[in-house]
Amino acid sequence: MMMSWATLSVFVPTFLFVSLTPGMCMTLAMVLGMTQGVKRTLWMMIGELIGVGIVAAAAGAGVAALMLRQPELFIAFKWVGGAYLAYLGIMMWRSRGRMAIPDELNAGPAAGRVQLATQGLVTAVANPKGWAFFMVLLPPFLDGSRPLAPQLTLLIAVILVIEFASMLVYATGGKTLRNVLGKSGNVRLLNRIAGTLMIGVGVWLALG
């Protein structure tokens, strides 16, 4: 076997607990579930999962150690990404732009697939805490007596499955909130809640 069942039985609940904890990506999934619906939020999830896969693979291969020694590489990236998310949040708060919910819940143009996927990718890759987290989490579960590549591949696959399931839970929660508030005509309030959360994600990414 590429990895023992004992190791997996510890890794799965550990990462599940971490993944379900509210964070930038989970908050983003909830916001987009609220404003775009679960189906369109899947495009953001694709970008986020690609980003998480990149970060996890790099961390497992030791690249993260080099990246974290060059913090300026993160600074520009995360500030640009954070500013972009905050801008989207402001537009949503003002009920403007394609990310905002139109007055009629099923009317208006939706955000583009590339835009949504890019949001997820940038949020995952530009987060220094994500790099540091994977550097700490992955090594203890890697067995030096077994080939590294198969172990890392398996762990990343498990991570992506759990991450996807967690984002789906948050996106569904956002969709439920949209339905509840939308029925009472509180679309502006819904936009302001979503916008505030999006601004928070942007600030979190830039200053975290």
PDB file of C-alpha atoms in Angstrom, residues 6-201:
ATOM      1  CA  ALA A   6      -4.067   3.920  10.335  1.00  0.00           C
ATOM      2  CA  THR A   7      -2.521   7.056   8.895  1.00  0.00           C
ATOM      3  CA  LEU A   8      -5.556   7.778   6.705  1.00  0.00           C
ATOM      4  CA  SER A   9      -7.945   7.187   9.612  1.00  0.00           C
ATOM      5  CA  VAL A  10      -6.223  10.024  11.472  1.00  0.00           C
ATOM      6  CA  PHE A  11      -5.676  12.326   8.490  1.00  0.00           C
ATOM      7  CA  VAL A  12      -9.295  12.326   7.226  1.00  0.00           C
ATOM      8  CA  PRO A  13     -10.997  13.555  10.437  1.00  0.00           C
ATOM      9  CA  THR A  14      -8.134  15.992  11.080  1.00  0.00           C
ATOM     10  CA  PHE A  15      -8.486  17.697   7.718  1.00  0.00           C
ATOM     11  CA  LEU A  16     -12.286  17.469   7.788  1.00  0.00           C
ATOM     12  CA  PHE A  17     -12.336  19.450  11.022  1.00  0.00           C
ATOM     13  CA  VAL A  18      -9.926  22.027   9.598  1.00  0.00           C
ATOM     14  CA  SER A  19     -11.800  22.313   6.304  1.00  0.00           C
ATOM     15  CA  LEU A  20     -15.220  22.837   7.911  1.00  0.00           C
ATOM     16  CA  THR A  21     -13.860  25.632  10.095  1.00  0.00           C
ATOM     17  CA  PRO A  22     -14.986  28.999   8.657  1.00  0.00           C
ATOM     18  CA  GLY A  23     -12.238  30.603   6.597  1.00  0.00           C
ATOM     19  CA  MET A  24     -11.739  32.690   3.481  1.00  0.00           C
ATOM     20  CA  CYS A  25     -12.656  30.007   0.955  1.00  0.00           C
ATOM     21  CA  MET A  26     -15.660  28.774   2.936  1.00  0.00           C
ATOM     22  CA  THR A  27     -16.940  32.333   3.390  1.00  0.00           C
ATOM     23  CA  LEU A  28     -16.466  32.968  -0.321  1.00  0.00           C
ATOM     24  CA  ALA A  29     -18.446  29.809  -1.121  1.00  0.00           C
ATOM     25  CA  MET A  30     -21.275  30.959   1.141  1.00  0.00           C
ATOM     26  CA  VAL A  31     -21.346  34.445  -0.391  1.00  0.00           C
ATOM     27  CA  LEU A  32     -21.430  33.135  -3.944  1.00  0.00           C
ATOM     28  CA  GLY A  33     -24.000  30.500  -3.014  1.00  0.00           C
ATOM     29  CA  MET A  34     -26.072  33.411  -1.765  1.00  0.00           C
ATOM     30  CA  THR A  35     -25.602  35.659  -4.795  1.00  0.00           C
ATOM     31  CA  GLN A  36     -24.932  33.278  -7.690  1.00  0.00           C
ATOM     32  CA  GLY A  37     -26.536  30.021  -6.623  1.00  0.00           C
ATOM     33  CA  VAL A  38     -24.880  26.682  -5.908  1.00  0.00           C
ATOM     34  CA  LYS A  39     -24.488  25.628  -9.547  1.00  0.00           C
ATOM     35  CA  ARG A  40     -22.556  28.731 -10.602  1.00  0.00           C
ATOM     36  CA  THR A  41     -20.517  28.634  -7.399  1.00  0.00           C
ATOM     37  CA  LEU A  42     -19.120  25.322  -8.658  1.00  0.00           C
ATOM     38  CA  TRP A  43     -16.927  27.369 -11.036  1.00  0.00           C
ATOM     39  CA  MET A  44     -15.362  29.169  -8.089  1.00  0.00           C
ATOM     40  CA  MET A  45     -14.861  25.805  -6.419  1.00  0.00           C
ATOM     41  CA  ILE A  46     -12.998  24.491  -9.470  1.00  0.00           C
ATOM     42  CA  GLY A  47     -10.562  27.409  -9.279  1.00  0.00           C
ATOM     43  CA  GLU A  48     -10.201  27.050  -5.523  1.00  0.00           C
ATOM     44  CA  LEU A  49      -9.526  23.314  -5.737  1.00  0.00           C
ATOM     45  CA  ILE A  50      -6.869  23.867  -8.396  1.00  0.00           C
ATOM     46  CA  GLY A  51      -5.271  26.453  -6.112  1.00  0.00           C
ATOM     47  CA  VAL A  52      -5.414  24.183  -3.072  1.00  0.00           C
ATOM     48  CA  GLY A  53      -3.942  21.331  -5.104  1.00  0.00           C
ATOM     49  CA  ILE A  54      -1.064  23.550  -6.231  1.00  0.00           C
ATOM     50  CA  VAL A  55      -0.361  24.774  -2.703  1.00  0.00           C
ATOM     51  CA  ALA A  56      -0.596  21.300  -1.164  1.00  0.00           C
ATOM     52  CA  ALA A  57       1.667  19.761  -3.812  1.00  0.00           C
ATOM     53  CA  ALA A  58       4.216  22.547  -3.466  1.00  0.00           C
ATOM     54  CA  ALA A  59       4.126  22.320   0.326  1.00  0.00           C
ATOM     55  CA  GLY A  60       4.614  18.560   0.221  1.00  0.00           C
ATOM     56  CA  ALA A  61       7.517  18.929  -2.172  1.00  0.00           C
ATOM     57  CA  GLY A  62       9.195  21.557   0.005  1.00  0.00           C
ATOM     58  CA  VAL A  63       8.613  24.456  -2.386  1.00  0.00           C
ATOM     59  CA  ALA A  64       6.536  26.276   0.232  1.00  0.00           C
ATOM     60  CA  ALA A  65       9.607  26.716   2.432  1.00  0.00           C
ATOM     61  CA  LEU A  66      11.288  28.656  -0.370  1.00  0.00           C
ATOM     62  CA  MET A  67       8.143  30.683  -1.100  1.00  0.00           C
ATOM     63  CA  LEU A  68       7.723  31.688   2.531  1.00  0.00           C
ATOM     64  CA  ARG A  69      11.302  32.979   2.558  1.00  0.00           C
ATOM     65  CA  GLN A  70      10.272  35.376  -0.206  1.00  0.00           C
ATOM     66  CA  PRO A  71       7.281  37.150   1.382  1.00  0.00           C
ATOM     67  CA  GLU A  72       7.333  39.890  -1.249  1.00  0.00           C
ATOM     68  CA  LEU A  73       6.020  37.319  -3.743  1.00  0.00           C
ATOM     69  CA  PHE A  74       2.906  37.025  -1.632  1.00  0.00           C
ATOM     70  CA  ILE A  75       2.510  40.671  -0.700  1.00  0.00           C
ATOM     71  CA  ALA A  76       1.750  41.996  -4.192  1.00  0.00           C
ATOM     72  CA  PHE A  77      -0.391  38.993  -5.105  1.00  0.00           C
ATOM     73  CA  LYS A  78      -2.502  38.992  -1.962  1.00  0.00           C
ATOM     74  CA  TRP A  79      -2.991  42.773  -1.963  1.00  0.00           C
ATOM     75  CA  VAL A  80      -4.200  42.760  -5.554  1.00  0.00           C
ATOM     76  CA  GLY A  81      -6.459  39.778  -4.859  1.00  0.00           C
ATOM     77  CA  GLY A  82      -7.749  41.306  -1.624  1.00  0.00           C
ATOM     78  CA  ALA A  83      -8.446  44.663  -3.273  1.00  0.00           C
ATOM     79  CA  TYR A  84     -10.351  42.943  -6.079  1.00  0.00           C
ATOM     80  CA  LEU A  85     -12.540  40.974  -3.666  1.00  0.00           C
ATOM     81  CA  ALA A  86     -13.171  44.104  -1.575  1.00  0.00           C
ATOM     82  CA  TYR A  87     -14.173  46.001  -4.730  1.00  0.00           C
ATOM     83  CA  LEU A  88     -16.649  43.255  -5.607  1.00  0.00           C
ATOM     84  CA  GLY A  89     -17.982  43.430  -2.050  1.00  0.00           C
ATOM     85  CA  ILE A  90     -18.548  47.179  -2.312  1.00  0.00           C
ATOM     86  CA  MET A  91     -20.402  46.718  -5.589  1.00  0.00           C
ATOM     87  CA  MET A  92     -22.546  43.995  -4.010  1.00  0.00           C
ATOM     88  CA  TRP A  93     -23.238  46.181  -0.966  1.00  0.00           C
ATOM     89  CA  ARG A  94     -24.497  48.863  -3.359  1.00  0.00           C
ATOM     90  CA  SER A  95     -26.549  46.250  -5.284  1.00  0.00           C
ATOM     91  CA  ARG A  96     -24.500  46.825  -8.419  1.00  0.00           C
ATOM     92  CA  GLY A  97     -22.437  44.621 -10.696  1.00  0.00           C
ATOM     93  CA  ARG A  98     -22.889  41.030 -11.802  1.00  0.00           C
ATOM     94  CA  MET A  99     -22.058  39.646  -8.383  1.00  0.00           C
ATOM     95  CA  ALA A 100     -25.007  41.422  -6.771  1.00  0.00           C
ATOM     96  CA  ILE A 101     -28.457  39.888  -6.522  1.00  0.00           C
ATOM     97  CA  PRO A 102     -30.940  41.669  -8.823  1.00  0.00           C
ATOM     98  CA  ASP A 103     -34.215  42.960  -7.402  1.00  0.00           C
ATOM     99  CA  GLU A 104     -35.916  40.066  -9.131  1.00  0.00           C
ATOM    100  CA  LEU A 105     -34.022  37.028  -7.856  1.00  0.00           C
ATOM    101  CA  ASN A 106     -33.901  35.204 -11.183  1.00  0.00           C
ATOM    102  CA  ALA A 107     -33.223  38.252 -13.355  1.00  0.00           C
ATOM    103  CA  GLY A 108     -30.043  39.969 -14.501  1.00  0.00           C
ATOM    104  CA  PRO A 109     -26.736  38.691 -15.888  1.00  0.00           C
ATOM    105  CA  ALA A 110     -24.744  36.255 -13.780  1.00  0.00           C
ATOM    106  CA  ALA A 111     -21.024  36.477 -13.109  1.00  0.00           C
ATOM    107  CA  GLY A 112     -18.797  34.865 -15.727  1.00  0.00           C
ATOM    108  CA  ARG A 113     -17.377  31.390 -15.254  1.00  0.00           C
ATOM    109  CA  VAL A 114     -13.786  32.569 -15.700  1.00  0.00           C
ATOM    110  CA  GLN A 115     -14.341  35.373 -13.191  1.00  0.00           C
ATOM    111  CA  LEU A 116     -15.677  32.939 -10.617  1.00  0.00           C
ATOM    112  CA  ALA A 117     -12.907  30.382 -11.183  1.00  0.00           C
ATOM    113  CA  THR A 118     -10.266  33.133 -10.965  1.00  0.00           C
ATOM    114  CA  GLN A 119     -11.680  34.291  -7.632  1.00  0.00           C
ATOM    115  CA  GLY A 120     -11.316  30.802  -6.201  1.00  0.00           C
ATOM    116  CA  LEU A 121      -7.807  30.292  -7.573  1.00  0.00           C
ATOM    117  CA  VAL A 122      -6.488  33.645  -6.349  1.00  0.00           C
ATOM    118  CA  THR A 123      -8.041  33.224  -2.907  1.00  0.00           C
ATOM    119  CA  ALA A 124      -6.417  29.800  -2.460  1.00  0.00           C
ATOM    120  CA  VAL A 125      -2.967  30.548  -3.889  1.00  0.00           C
ATOM    121  CA  ALA A 126      -2.532  34.059  -2.452  1.00  0.00           C
ATOM    122  CA  ASN A 127      -3.114  32.954   1.126  1.00  0.00           C
ATOM    123  CA  PRO A 128       0.247  32.622   2.961  1.00  0.00           C
ATOM    124  CA  LYS A 129      -1.511  30.915   5.864  1.00  0.00           C
ATOM    125  CA  GLY A 130      -2.567  28.150   3.488  1.00  0.00           C
ATOM    126  CA  TRP A 131       1.037  27.533   2.490  1.00  0.00           C
ATOM    127  CA  ALA A 132       2.193  27.520   6.103  1.00  0.00           C
ATOM    128  CA  PHE A 133      -0.697  25.272   7.121  1.00  0.00           C
ATOM    129  CA  PHE A 134       0.108  22.605   4.541  1.00  0.00           C
ATOM    130  CA  MET A 135       3.782  22.742   5.464  1.00  0.00           C
ATOM    131  CA  VAL A 136       2.802  21.857   9.028  1.00  0.00           C
ATOM    132  CA  LEU A 137      -0.049  19.434   8.266  1.00  0.00           C
ATOM    133  CA  LEU A 138       1.348  17.215   5.514  1.00  0.00           C
ATOM    134  CA  PRO A 139       4.854  16.156   6.668  1.00  0.00           C
ATOM    135  CA  PRO A 140       3.701  14.263   9.784  1.00  0.00           C
ATOM    136  CA  PHE A 141       1.520  12.030   7.599  1.00  0.00           C
ATOM    137  CA  LEU A 142       4.258  11.189   5.079  1.00  0.00           C
ATOM    138  CA  ASP A 143       6.143   7.948   5.678  1.00  0.00           C
ATOM    139  CA  GLY A 144       9.840   8.237   4.806  1.00  0.00           C
ATOM    140  CA  SER A 145      10.058   4.490   4.181  1.00  0.00           C
ATOM    141  CA  ARG A 146       7.525   4.658   1.325  1.00  0.00           C
ATOM    142  CA  PRO A 147       7.692   6.465  -2.041  1.00  0.00           C
ATOM    143  CA  LEU A 148       6.755  10.138  -1.571  1.00  0.00           C
ATOM    144  CA  ALA A 149       4.819  10.782  -4.804  1.00  0.00           C
ATOM    145  CA  PRO A 150       2.037   8.171  -4.297  1.00  0.00           C
ATOM    146  CA  GLN A 151       1.522   9.247  -0.687  1.00  0.00           C
ATOM    147  CA  LEU A 152       1.322  12.916  -1.617  1.00  0.00           C
ATOM    148  CA  THR A 153      -1.049  12.166  -4.492  1.00  0.00           C
ATOM    149  CA  LEU A 154      -3.392  10.238  -2.216  1.00  0.00           C
ATOM    150  CA  LEU A 155      -3.375  12.885   0.512  1.00  0.00           C
ATOM    151  CA  ILE A 156      -4.041  15.691  -1.979  1.00  0.00           C
ATOM    152  CA  ALA A 157      -6.918  13.708  -3.485  1.00  0.00           C
ATOM    153  CA  VAL A 158      -8.421  13.285  -0.007  1.00  0.00           C
ATOM    154  CA  ILE A 159      -7.905  16.994   0.702  1.00  0.00           C
ATOM    155  CA  LEU A 160      -9.673  18.037  -2.515  1.00  0.00           C
ATOM    156  CA  VAL A 161     -12.663  15.760  -1.882  1.00  0.00           C
ATOM    157  CA  ILE A 162     -13.099  17.068   1.663  1.00  0.00           C
ATOM    158  CA  GLU A 163     -12.576  20.683   0.571  1.00  0.00           C
ATOM    159  CA  PHE A 164     -15.172  20.338  -2.185  1.00  0.00           C
ATOM    160  CA  ALA A 165     -17.724  18.785   0.174  1.00  0.00           C
ATOM    161  CA  SER A 166     -17.136  21.532   2.744  1.00  0.00           C
ATOM    162  CA  MET A 167     -17.555  24.336   0.190  1.00  0.00           C
ATOM    163  CA  LEU A 168     -20.726  22.674  -1.058  1.00  0.00           C
ATOM    164  CA  VAL A 169     -22.133  22.777   2.482  1.00  0.00           C
ATOM    165  CA  TYR A 170     -21.348  26.490   2.805  1.00  0.00           C
ATOM    166  CA  ALA A 171     -22.672  27.327  -0.674  1.00  0.00           C
ATOM    167  CA  THR A 172     -25.907  25.498   0.084  1.00  0.00           C
ATOM    168  CA  GLY A 173     -26.217  27.477   3.307  1.00  0.00           C
ATOM    169  CA  GLY A 174     -25.822  30.710   1.348  1.00  0.00           C
ATOM    170  CA  LYS A 175     -28.464  29.578  -1.145  1.00  0.00           C
ATOM    171  CA  THR A 176     -30.842  28.786   1.719  1.00  0.00           C
ATOM    172  CA  LEU A 177     -30.301  32.254   3.214  1.00  0.00           C
ATOM    173  CA  ARG A 178     -31.015  33.785  -0.185  1.00  0.00           C
ATOM    174  CA  ASN A 179     -34.300  31.893  -0.438  1.00  0.00           C
ATOM    175  CA  VAL A 180     -35.384  32.857   3.083  1.00  0.00           C
ATOM    176  CA  LEU A 181     -34.608  36.563   2.783  1.00  0.00           C
ATOM    177  CA  GLY A 182     -35.594  36.763  -0.872  1.00  0.00           C
ATOM    178  CA  LYS A 183     -39.141  35.643  -0.130  1.00  0.00           C
ATOM    179  CA  SER A 184     -39.566  38.543   2.272  1.00  0.00           C
ATOM    180  CA  GLY A 185     -38.324  41.047  -0.284  1.00  0.00           C
ATOM    181  CA  ASN A 186     -35.078  41.805   1.562  1.00  0.00           C
ATOM    182  CA  VAL A 187     -32.871  41.641  -1.530  1.00  0.00           C
ATOM    183  CA  ARG A 188     -31.023  44.845  -0.595  1.00  0.00           C
ATOM    184  CA  LEU A 189     -30.319  43.450   2.877  1.00  0.00           C
ATOM    185  CA  LEU A 190     -29.107  40.210   1.291  1.00  0.00           C
ATOM    186  CA  ASN A 191     -26.747  42.158  -0.985  1.00  0.00           C
ATOM    187  CA  ARG A 192     -25.403  44.086   1.988  1.00  0.00           C
ATOM    188  CA  ILE A 193     -24.799  40.913   3.994  1.00  0.00           C
ATOM    189  CA  ALA A 194     -23.042  39.298   1.029  1.00  0.00           C
ATOM    190  CA  GLY A 195     -21.096  42.480   0.256  1.00  0.00           C
ATOM    191  CA  THR A 196     -19.927  42.863   3.839  1.00  0.00           C
ATOM    192  CA  LEU A 197     -18.743  39.250   3.927  1.00  0.00           C
ATOM    193  CA  MET A 198     -16.955  39.673   0.588  1.00  0.00           C
ATOM    194  CA  ILE A 199     -15.220  42.845   1.810  1.00  0.00           C
ATOM    195  CA  GLY A 200     -14.222  40.912   4.911  1.00  0.00           C
ATOM    196  CA  VAL A 201     -12.694  38.139   2.775  1.00  0.00           C
TER     197      VAL A 201
END
